[in-house]
Amino acid sequence: MKQLPYGHQSIDEADIRAVVDVLHGDWLTQGPLVDEFEAALAARTGAKHAVAFNSGTAALHGACAAARLGDGDEVLTSGLSFSASANCARYVGAMPGFVDIDPSTLEATSDSFVSAAGDNTRGVVPVHFAGRPSDLSALAPLRERGIVVIEDAAHAIGAVGPHGPVGNCAMSDMACFSFHPVKTITTGEGGAVTTNDDELAHRLGAFRTHGIERRAPAEDPEAGGWYYEIDELGMNYRITDLQCALGVSQMTKLDSFLARRNEIAAEYRRLLADTDVELAAPAAEGQRHAYHLVVALLPEHASRRRVYDQMRAAGIGVQVHYVPIYWHPYYARLGFERGLCPEVERVYRRCLSLPVFPGVEDADVERVAATLLDAVAQAG
Ligand SMILES: *Cc1c(COP(=O)(O)O)cnc(C)c1O
């Protein structure tokens, strides 16, 4: 029986050659391929700067640090996301606040962030859930109040929203991407922040490398070319040239990956139309979904646990995205209670992500849909 995961990288011989070429050269880390990858990301998103990190989580941490979020600040995000969307606030000492979702698009909408923003809110982390571009226009009044907008675009490289490519930061301060193997393009582990702000880009670069500023104090004439200073605490969040070689090569295939992901999603939509399984909303007219995930919503009467087990037993690696972030014991200890976001919890009980990645074939889509409808009928 063919095992089908929900997500998988797509690596070809050109990718492999690109990585091996780096091994023949002088730079394993922080060499020319990092610059090349960042240039490709900036060109693709339309942002002025891209700063690559060694994970999407590190990118989110860097964005919160560069925005100078910290103690006493509230940072709002969606209750339905990967925990890194909220953890990034904790890394800098800020406290997340969780916003409920629209049950059809599965996103925390900009309007709901505006309603939830209070006196201590200093940051907002909207998530382009599943790769569906979120409309961030309504966040403008928050930005006028000095609230920083950091897009969690981990699912959305290549998506196109109402203001152009996700990551162009037309309506935000920074956008964060992930290049984990299940994401649209991969560097093994990796991430990036895009921004149009020179100062933020500078801080992101310093934060990635221990906070190092290459300069010598003017009052010390004996401080030579070796000298550097650390103004602010940074990390070692550097991505390697090996990873960026893979990233540059993967970027050349982004459009074909997205086209196939969209085809697969359309086929699921066709096969599941007029059944009691719903799919999360497509992108709005004229926009482009990146389909990191295809999220099915099972009918209330079916046991999701039984459907999940039956799909897994059939070799279909369905997954649940996500356990509500604030349910995790870490967040419960910080005082967040179950019931906080009713729609997040309702969706959590019904959702099941179906396999979607370029290697999924038409016959696989048919098998997944048929097995799913069977499982739902039996779990009723
Ligand atoms: C994958 C992901 C991240 C983190 O990315 P890593 O590269 O795995 O650290 C952050 N946010 C969301 C929504 C994600 O799906």
Tab-separated table of C-alpha atoms and ligand atoms in Angstrom:
chain	number	residue	atom	x	y	z
A	1	MET	CA	0.000	0.000	0.000
A	2	LYS	CA	1.384	3.393	-0.999
A	3	GLN	CA	2.019	5.564	2.058
A	4	LEU	CA	0.865	9.111	1.478
A	5	PRO	CA	1.934	11.778	3.980
A	6	TYR	CA	-0.022	15.072	4.253
A	7	GLY	CA	3.038	16.995	3.103
A	8	HIS	CA	6.413	16.156	1.603
A	9	GLN	CA	9.337	17.969	-0.016
A	10	SER	CA	9.927	17.785	-3.781
A	11	ILE	CA	13.652	17.457	-4.490
A	12	ASP	CA	15.127	16.903	-7.960
A	13	GLU	CA	18.622	16.353	-9.371
A	14	ALA	CA	19.161	20.091	-9.908
A	15	ASP	CA	18.518	20.689	-6.177
A	16	ILE	CA	21.016	17.969	-5.264
A	17	ARG	CA	23.677	19.351	-7.623
A	18	ALA	CA	23.219	22.847	-6.191
A	19	VAL	CA	23.906	21.596	-2.658
A	20	VAL	CA	26.869	19.438	-3.693
A	21	ASP	CA	28.408	22.403	-5.566
A	22	VAL	CA	28.521	24.334	-2.287
A	23	LEU	CA	30.477	21.482	-0.683
A	24	HIS	CA	33.152	21.908	-3.372
A	25	GLY	CA	33.489	25.621	-2.574
A	26	ASP	CA	34.924	27.764	0.241
A	27	TRP	CA	31.775	28.765	2.073
A	28	LEU	CA	29.592	26.402	4.034
A	29	THR	CA	27.757	29.097	5.961
A	30	GLN	CA	27.013	32.819	5.443
A	31	GLY	CA	28.601	32.939	2.008
A	32	PRO	CA	27.296	34.151	-1.357
A	33	LEU	CA	24.336	31.747	-1.479
A	34	VAL	CA	22.707	33.435	1.518
A	35	ASP	CA	22.751	36.745	-0.368
A	36	GLU	CA	21.456	35.057	-3.500
A	37	PHE	CA	18.593	33.383	-1.655
A	38	GLU	CA	17.675	36.633	0.078
A	39	ALA	CA	17.733	38.464	-3.269
A	40	ALA	CA	15.434	35.814	-4.780
A	41	LEU	CA	13.000	36.139	-1.863
A	42	ALA	CA	13.001	39.947	-2.052
A	43	ALA	CA	12.462	39.858	-5.822
A	44	ARG	CA	9.658	37.350	-5.563
A	45	THR	CA	7.755	39.051	-2.748
A	46	GLY	CA	8.481	42.600	-3.874
A	47	ALA	CA	9.855	43.557	-0.447
A	48	LYS	CA	12.940	45.792	-0.216
A	49	HIS	CA	14.788	43.400	2.114
A	50	ALA	CA	14.773	39.703	2.942
A	51	VAL	CA	16.797	38.375	5.877
A	52	ALA	CA	17.142	34.578	5.947
A	53	PHE	CA	17.152	32.632	9.226
A	54	ASN	CA	17.737	29.009	10.158
A	55	SER	CA	14.021	28.388	10.803
A	56	GLY	CA	10.658	30.075	10.523
A	57	THR	CA	10.533	30.129	14.310
A	58	ALA	CA	13.875	31.990	14.445
A	59	ALA	CA	12.494	34.417	11.841
A	60	LEU	CA	9.440	35.126	14.034
A	61	HIS	CA	11.686	35.545	17.094
A	62	GLY	CA	13.892	37.929	15.111
A	63	ALA	CA	10.870	39.934	13.963
A	64	CYS	CA	9.587	40.349	17.545
A	65	ALA	CA	13.075	41.344	18.735
A	66	ALA	CA	13.598	43.794	15.855
A	67	ALA	CA	10.219	45.362	16.646
A	68	ARG	CA	11.433	45.759	20.231
A	69	LEU	CA	8.454	43.939	21.653
A	70	GLY	CA	8.984	42.866	25.248
A	71	ASP	CA	7.827	42.798	28.867
A	72	GLY	CA	4.339	44.124	29.421
A	73	ASP	CA	3.434	44.049	25.724
A	74	GLU	CA	0.518	42.070	24.377
A	75	VAL	CA	0.917	40.465	20.937
A	76	LEU	CA	-2.305	39.210	19.352
A	77	THR	CA	-2.417	36.162	17.109
A	78	SER	CA	-4.858	33.501	15.943
A	79	GLY	CA	-5.888	30.767	18.378
A	80	LEU	CA	-5.651	28.342	15.449
A	81	SER	CA	-2.065	28.243	14.265
A	82	PHE	CA	1.233	26.538	14.888
A	83	SER	CA	2.440	27.401	18.376
A	84	ALA	CA	5.393	29.415	16.997
A	85	SER	CA	2.906	32.197	16.070
A	86	ALA	CA	2.480	32.813	19.814
A	87	ASN	CA	5.774	31.464	21.194
A	88	CYS	CA	7.647	34.272	19.409
A	89	ALA	CA	6.001	36.767	21.770
A	90	ARG	CA	7.100	34.741	24.803
A	91	TYR	CA	10.713	34.576	23.554
A	92	VAL	CA	10.975	38.352	23.994
A	93	GLY	CA	9.012	38.449	27.254
A	94	ALA	CA	5.715	39.642	25.739
A	95	MET	CA	2.378	37.914	26.283
A	96	PRO	CA	0.264	36.586	23.417
A	97	GLY	CA	-3.445	37.242	23.198
A	98	PHE	CA	-5.574	34.799	21.191
A	99	VAL	CA	-8.192	35.878	18.685
A	100	ASP	CA	-11.018	33.684	17.386
A	101	ILE	CA	-11.317	32.678	13.727
A	102	ASP	CA	-13.773	32.972	10.893
A	103	PRO	CA	-14.933	29.333	10.556
A	104	SER	CA	-15.086	29.469	6.750
A	105	THR	CA	-11.598	30.861	6.031
A	106	LEU	CA	-10.053	29.591	9.308
A	107	GLU	CA	-8.230	32.898	9.737
A	108	ALA	CA	-8.380	35.418	12.538
A	109	THR	CA	-9.580	38.372	10.478
A	110	SER	CA	-8.087	41.848	10.577
A	111	ASP	CA	-11.400	43.168	11.932
A	112	SER	CA	-11.227	40.744	14.840
A	113	PHE	CA	-7.671	41.901	15.648
A	114	VAL	CA	-8.889	45.498	15.646
A	115	SER	CA	-11.751	44.616	18.041
A	116	ALA	CA	-9.427	42.675	20.335
A	117	ALA	CA	-6.648	45.291	20.530
A	118	GLY	CA	-6.406	46.900	23.958
A	119	ASP	CA	-4.192	49.406	25.766
A	120	ASN	CA	-1.279	46.964	26.117
A	121	THR	CA	-1.423	45.620	22.575
A	122	ARG	CA	1.861	46.428	20.827
A	123	GLY	CA	1.953	43.736	18.159
A	124	VAL	CA	-0.300	41.679	15.893
A	125	VAL	CA	0.708	38.423	14.186
A	126	PRO	CA	-1.902	37.600	11.510
A	127	VAL	CA	-1.550	34.157	9.942
A	128	HIS	CA	-2.149	33.434	6.238
A	129	PHE	CA	-3.789	30.171	7.246
A	130	ALA	CA	-3.131	27.192	4.958
A	131	GLY	CA	-1.681	29.623	2.412
A	132	ARG	CA	-4.922	31.527	1.860
A	133	PRO	CA	-3.942	35.205	1.629
A	134	SER	CA	-5.500	37.233	4.397
A	135	ASP	CA	-6.738	40.795	3.726
A	136	LEU	CA	-4.762	43.003	6.110
A	137	SER	CA	-6.218	46.388	4.993
A	138	ALA	CA	-8.289	46.748	8.147
A	139	LEU	CA	-5.122	46.701	10.300
A	140	ALA	CA	-4.153	50.204	9.109
A	141	PRO	CA	-5.663	51.978	12.161
A	142	LEU	CA	-3.649	49.710	14.480
A	143	ARG	CA	-0.427	50.612	12.665
A	144	GLU	CA	-1.323	54.286	13.036
A	145	ARG	CA	-1.434	53.654	16.800
A	146	GLY	CA	2.128	52.287	16.652
A	147	ILE	CA	1.125	48.625	16.795
A	148	VAL	CA	3.594	46.447	14.878
A	149	VAL	CA	2.170	44.029	12.311
A	150	ILE	CA	4.233	40.853	11.770
A	151	GLU	CA	2.692	38.511	9.198
A	152	ASP	CA	3.095	34.801	9.880
A	153	ALA	CA	3.411	33.824	6.224
A	154	ALA	CA	4.909	30.391	6.972
A	155	HIS	CA	2.215	28.812	4.771
A	156	ALA	CA	2.079	31.443	2.099
A	157	ILE	CA	5.203	31.907	-0.028
A	158	GLY	CA	3.894	32.638	-3.532
A	159	ALA	CA	0.358	33.504	-2.410
A	160	VAL	CA	-1.097	36.699	-3.847
A	161	GLY	CA	-3.518	38.763	-1.768
A	162	PRO	CA	-5.514	41.940	-2.366
A	163	HIS	CA	-2.354	44.085	-2.132
A	164	GLY	CA	-0.075	41.867	-4.209
A	165	PRO	CA	2.327	39.089	-3.258
A	166	VAL	CA	2.262	37.998	0.385
A	167	GLY	CA	5.524	39.227	1.888
A	168	ASN	CA	5.606	42.592	0.109
A	169	CYS	CA	4.659	44.101	3.487
A	170	ALA	CA	2.245	46.563	1.859
A	171	MET	CA	0.088	46.379	4.998
A	172	SER	CA	2.624	45.224	7.585
A	173	ASP	CA	6.045	45.872	9.063
A	174	MET	CA	7.477	42.405	8.484
A	175	ALA	CA	6.461	39.024	7.059
A	176	CYS	CA	7.937	35.697	8.213
A	177	PHE	CA	8.346	32.580	6.081
A	178	SER	CA	9.274	28.965	6.850
A	179	PHE	CA	11.128	26.552	4.600
A	180	HIS	CA	10.549	23.401	6.634
A	181	PRO	CA	10.181	20.339	4.335
A	182	VAL	CA	6.365	20.302	4.516
A	183	LYS	CA	6.167	23.953	3.442
A	184	THR	CA	5.922	25.039	-0.211
A	185	ILE	CA	9.665	25.314	-0.816
A	186	THR	CA	12.302	23.910	1.511
A	187	THR	CA	15.836	24.511	2.731
A	188	GLY	CA	15.680	21.528	5.114
A	189	GLU	CA	15.151	23.893	8.020
A	190	GLY	CA	14.984	27.590	7.297
A	191	GLY	CA	13.036	30.801	7.358
A	192	ALA	CA	13.149	34.454	6.371
A	193	VAL	CA	11.767	37.857	7.273
A	194	THR	CA	10.886	40.373	4.580
A	195	THR	CA	10.537	44.081	5.278
A	196	ASN	CA	10.635	47.459	3.518
A	197	ASP	CA	12.194	49.168	6.543
A	198	ASP	CA	16.002	49.648	6.428
A	199	GLU	CA	16.357	49.910	10.205
A	200	LEU	CA	14.346	46.722	10.842
A	201	ALA	CA	16.408	44.883	8.214
A	202	HIS	CA	19.608	46.006	9.939
A	203	ARG	CA	18.363	44.844	13.353
A	204	LEU	CA	17.246	41.496	11.916
A	205	GLY	CA	20.709	40.924	10.430
A	206	ALA	CA	22.420	41.763	13.721
A	207	PHE	CA	20.001	39.624	15.763
A	208	ARG	CA	20.766	36.637	13.516
A	209	THR	CA	24.478	36.874	14.418
A	210	HIS	CA	24.847	37.563	18.164
A	211	GLY	CA	23.950	41.247	17.795
A	212	ILE	CA	27.346	41.895	16.213
A	213	GLU	CA	27.984	45.350	14.697
A	214	ARG	CA	31.186	45.534	12.647
A	215	ARG	CA	32.750	48.781	13.882
A	216	ALA	CA	35.377	50.097	16.278
A	217	PRO	CA	34.910	52.783	18.932
A	218	ALA	CA	36.163	56.140	17.583
A	219	GLU	CA	37.903	56.958	20.903
A	220	ASP	CA	40.185	53.882	20.634
A	221	PRO	CA	42.712	54.390	17.780
A	222	GLU	CA	44.240	50.976	18.523
A	223	ALA	CA	40.962	49.101	17.748
A	224	GLY	CA	41.654	47.537	14.338
A	225	GLY	CA	39.848	45.618	11.656
A	226	TRP	CA	39.056	42.754	14.033
A	227	TYR	CA	36.886	44.932	16.250
A	228	TYR	CA	33.167	44.527	16.622
A	229	GLU	CA	30.628	45.645	19.164
A	230	ILE	CA	27.485	44.103	20.547
A	231	ASP	CA	24.775	46.666	21.262
A	232	GLU	CA	21.903	44.296	21.806
A	233	LEU	CA	21.608	40.620	22.612
A	234	GLY	CA	21.401	38.431	19.522
A	235	MET	CA	21.407	34.737	18.703
A	236	ASN	CA	23.150	32.395	16.310
A	237	TYR	CA	20.230	31.946	13.938
A	238	ARG	CA	22.353	31.817	10.775
A	239	ILE	CA	21.251	29.716	7.840
A	240	THR	CA	23.985	27.902	5.892
A	241	ASP	CA	25.072	28.247	2.260
A	242	LEU	CA	24.183	24.565	1.846
A	243	GLN	CA	20.599	25.342	2.798
A	244	CYS	CA	20.432	28.511	0.710
A	245	ALA	CA	21.725	26.678	-2.376
A	246	LEU	CA	18.730	24.383	-1.975
A	247	GLY	CA	16.509	27.407	-1.406
A	248	VAL	CA	17.693	29.200	-4.569
A	249	SER	CA	17.116	26.045	-6.607
A	250	GLN	CA	13.680	25.467	-5.045
A	251	MET	CA	12.622	29.063	-5.760
A	252	THR	CA	12.956	28.421	-9.492
A	253	LYS	CA	10.197	25.801	-9.109
A	254	LEU	CA	7.880	27.758	-6.842
A	255	ASP	CA	5.391	28.514	-9.622
A	256	SER	CA	5.143	24.922	-10.777
A	257	PHE	CA	4.756	23.761	-7.140
A	258	LEU	CA	1.962	26.274	-6.576
A	259	ALA	CA	0.234	25.342	-9.825
A	260	ARG	CA	0.177	21.657	-8.856
A	261	ARG	CA	-0.991	22.415	-5.300
A	262	ASN	CA	-3.854	24.477	-6.757
A	263	GLU	CA	-4.768	21.664	-9.161
A	264	ILE	CA	-4.870	19.126	-6.342
A	265	ALA	CA	-7.030	21.420	-4.215
A	266	ALA	CA	-9.427	21.967	-7.134
A	267	GLU	CA	-9.693	18.208	-7.610
A	268	TYR	CA	-10.506	17.674	-3.909
A	269	ARG	CA	-13.127	20.411	-4.230
A	270	ARG	CA	-14.675	18.675	-7.234
A	271	LEU	CA	-14.680	15.216	-5.626
A	272	LEU	CA	-16.060	16.409	-2.274
A	273	ALA	CA	-18.682	18.825	-3.664
A	274	ASP	CA	-22.218	17.957	-2.568
A	275	THR	CA	-21.001	15.660	0.209
A	276	ASP	CA	-21.161	16.260	3.948
A	277	VAL	CA	-17.415	17.034	4.013
A	278	GLU	CA	-16.683	20.747	3.633
A	279	LEU	CA	-13.415	22.342	2.590
A	280	ALA	CA	-12.062	25.606	3.960
A	281	ALA	CA	-12.826	28.564	1.669
A	282	PRO	CA	-10.766	29.103	-1.502
A	283	ALA	CA	-8.927	32.371	-2.121
A	284	ALA	CA	-11.057	35.375	-3.057
A	285	GLU	CA	-11.554	36.133	-6.756
A	286	GLY	CA	-8.358	37.324	-8.443
A	287	GLN	CA	-6.129	36.175	-5.547
A	288	ARG	CA	-3.841	33.186	-5.311
A	289	HIS	CA	-3.917	30.529	-2.598
A	290	ALA	CA	-0.624	28.733	-1.846
A	291	TYR	CA	-2.383	25.592	-0.504
A	292	HIS	CA	0.207	24.598	2.061
A	293	LEU	CA	-2.786	22.746	3.504
A	294	VAL	CA	-6.105	21.490	2.202
A	295	VAL	CA	-8.283	21.457	5.318
A	296	ALA	CA	-11.417	19.315	5.327
A	297	LEU	CA	-14.144	19.979	7.885
A	298	LEU	CA	-15.960	16.790	8.810
A	299	PRO	CA	-19.670	16.742	9.612
A	300	GLU	CA	-20.420	17.198	13.342
A	301	HIS	CA	-21.924	13.710	13.574
A	302	ALA	CA	-18.747	11.910	12.470
A	303	SER	CA	-16.065	10.989	15.007
A	304	ARG	CA	-12.922	12.759	13.771
A	305	ARG	CA	-10.852	10.348	15.868
A	306	ARG	CA	-12.302	7.365	13.988
A	307	VAL	CA	-11.904	9.003	10.579
A	308	TYR	CA	-8.290	9.918	11.381
A	309	ASP	CA	-7.481	6.373	12.528
A	310	GLN	CA	-9.151	4.819	9.502
A	311	MET	CA	-7.334	7.096	7.056
A	312	ARG	CA	-4.015	6.379	8.751
A	313	ALA	CA	-4.753	2.645	8.626
A	314	ALA	CA	-5.310	3.049	4.874
A	315	GLY	CA	-1.835	4.606	4.526
A	316	ILE	CA	-3.114	8.170	4.198
A	317	GLY	CA	-1.237	10.480	6.532
A	318	VAL	CA	-3.974	12.967	7.335
A	319	GLN	CA	-3.114	15.465	10.050
A	320	VAL	CA	-4.848	17.938	12.369
A	321	HIS	CA	-3.907	21.631	12.067
A	322	TYR	CA	-3.914	22.640	14.861
A	323	VAL	CA	-4.513	21.904	18.508
A	324	PRO	CA	-5.636	25.359	19.768
A	325	ILE	CA	-2.412	27.055	20.888
A	326	TYR	CA	-3.760	28.094	24.283
A	327	TRP	CA	-4.745	24.507	25.139
A	328	HIS	CA	-1.107	23.545	25.530
A	329	PRO	CA	-0.211	23.138	29.219
A	330	TYR	CA	2.429	25.858	28.867
A	331	TYR	CA	-0.263	28.404	27.955
A	332	ALA	CA	-2.788	26.980	30.419
A	333	ARG	CA	-0.227	27.678	33.169
A	334	LEU	CA	-0.088	31.288	31.977
A	335	GLY	CA	-3.832	31.519	32.651
A	336	PHE	CA	-5.460	30.838	29.270
A	337	GLU	CA	-8.608	28.774	29.627
A	338	ARG	CA	-10.447	26.390	27.361
A	339	GLY	CA	-13.440	28.020	25.721
A	340	LEU	CA	-11.484	31.220	24.985
A	341	CYS	CA	-12.030	30.978	21.184
A	342	PRO	CA	-15.241	28.991	20.511
A	343	GLU	CA	-14.860	28.859	16.703
A	344	VAL	CA	-11.229	27.724	16.975
A	345	GLU	CA	-12.375	24.875	19.213
A	346	ARG	CA	-15.313	23.935	16.983
A	347	VAL	CA	-13.053	23.833	13.929
A	348	TYR	CA	-10.359	21.943	15.833
A	349	ARG	CA	-12.861	19.141	16.564
A	350	ARG	CA	-13.807	18.786	12.870
A	351	CYS	CA	-10.676	19.529	10.885
A	352	LEU	CA	-8.483	17.103	8.995
A	353	SER	CA	-5.717	18.107	6.578
A	354	LEU	CA	-5.579	16.051	3.378
A	355	PRO	CA	-2.373	15.199	1.483
A	356	VAL	CA	-1.244	18.058	-0.749
A	357	PHE	CA	2.221	18.448	-2.265
A	358	PRO	CA	3.497	18.312	-5.843
A	359	GLY	CA	4.151	14.556	-5.695
A	360	VAL	CA	0.465	13.748	-5.048
A	361	GLU	CA	-0.985	12.236	-8.228
A	362	ASP	CA	-4.543	12.423	-9.542
A	363	ALA	CA	-5.126	8.786	-8.572
A	364	ASP	CA	-3.972	9.603	-5.014
A	365	VAL	CA	-6.506	12.433	-4.777
A	366	GLU	CA	-9.268	10.063	-5.866
A	367	ARG	CA	-8.190	7.449	-3.336
A	368	VAL	CA	-8.026	10.016	-0.518
A	369	ALA	CA	-11.480	11.434	-1.313
A	370	ALA	CA	-13.088	7.993	-1.638
A	371	THR	CA	-11.459	6.692	1.559
A	372	LEU	CA	-12.472	9.843	3.396
A	373	LEU	CA	-16.141	9.621	2.354
A	374	ASP	CA	-16.159	5.960	3.327
A	375	ALA	CA	-14.600	6.669	6.706
A	376	VAL	CA	-17.025	9.507	7.392
A	377	ALA	CA	-20.002	7.294	6.525
A	378	GLN	CA	-18.751	4.605	8.920
A	379	ALA	CA	-17.901	7.056	11.692
A	380	GLY	CA	-21.384	8.609	11.640
B	1	LIG	C1	5.897	25.967	10.113
B	1	LIG	C2	5.335	27.137	10.833
B	1	LIG	C3	6.113	28.017	11.602
B	1	LIG	C4	7.522	27.745	12.009
B	1	LIG	O1	8.379	27.397	11.057
B	1	LIG	P1	9.640	26.447	11.335
B	1	LIG	O2	10.454	26.699	10.114
B	1	LIG	O3	9.142	25.049	11.456
B	1	LIG	O4	10.308	26.924	12.574
B	1	LIG	C5	5.518	29.160	12.103
B	1	LIG	N1	4.220	29.408	11.907
B	1	LIG	C6	3.434	28.582	11.220
B	1	LIG	C7	2.000	28.939	11.032
B	1	LIG	C8	3.951	27.407	10.677
B	1	LIG	O5	3.149	26.564	10.016
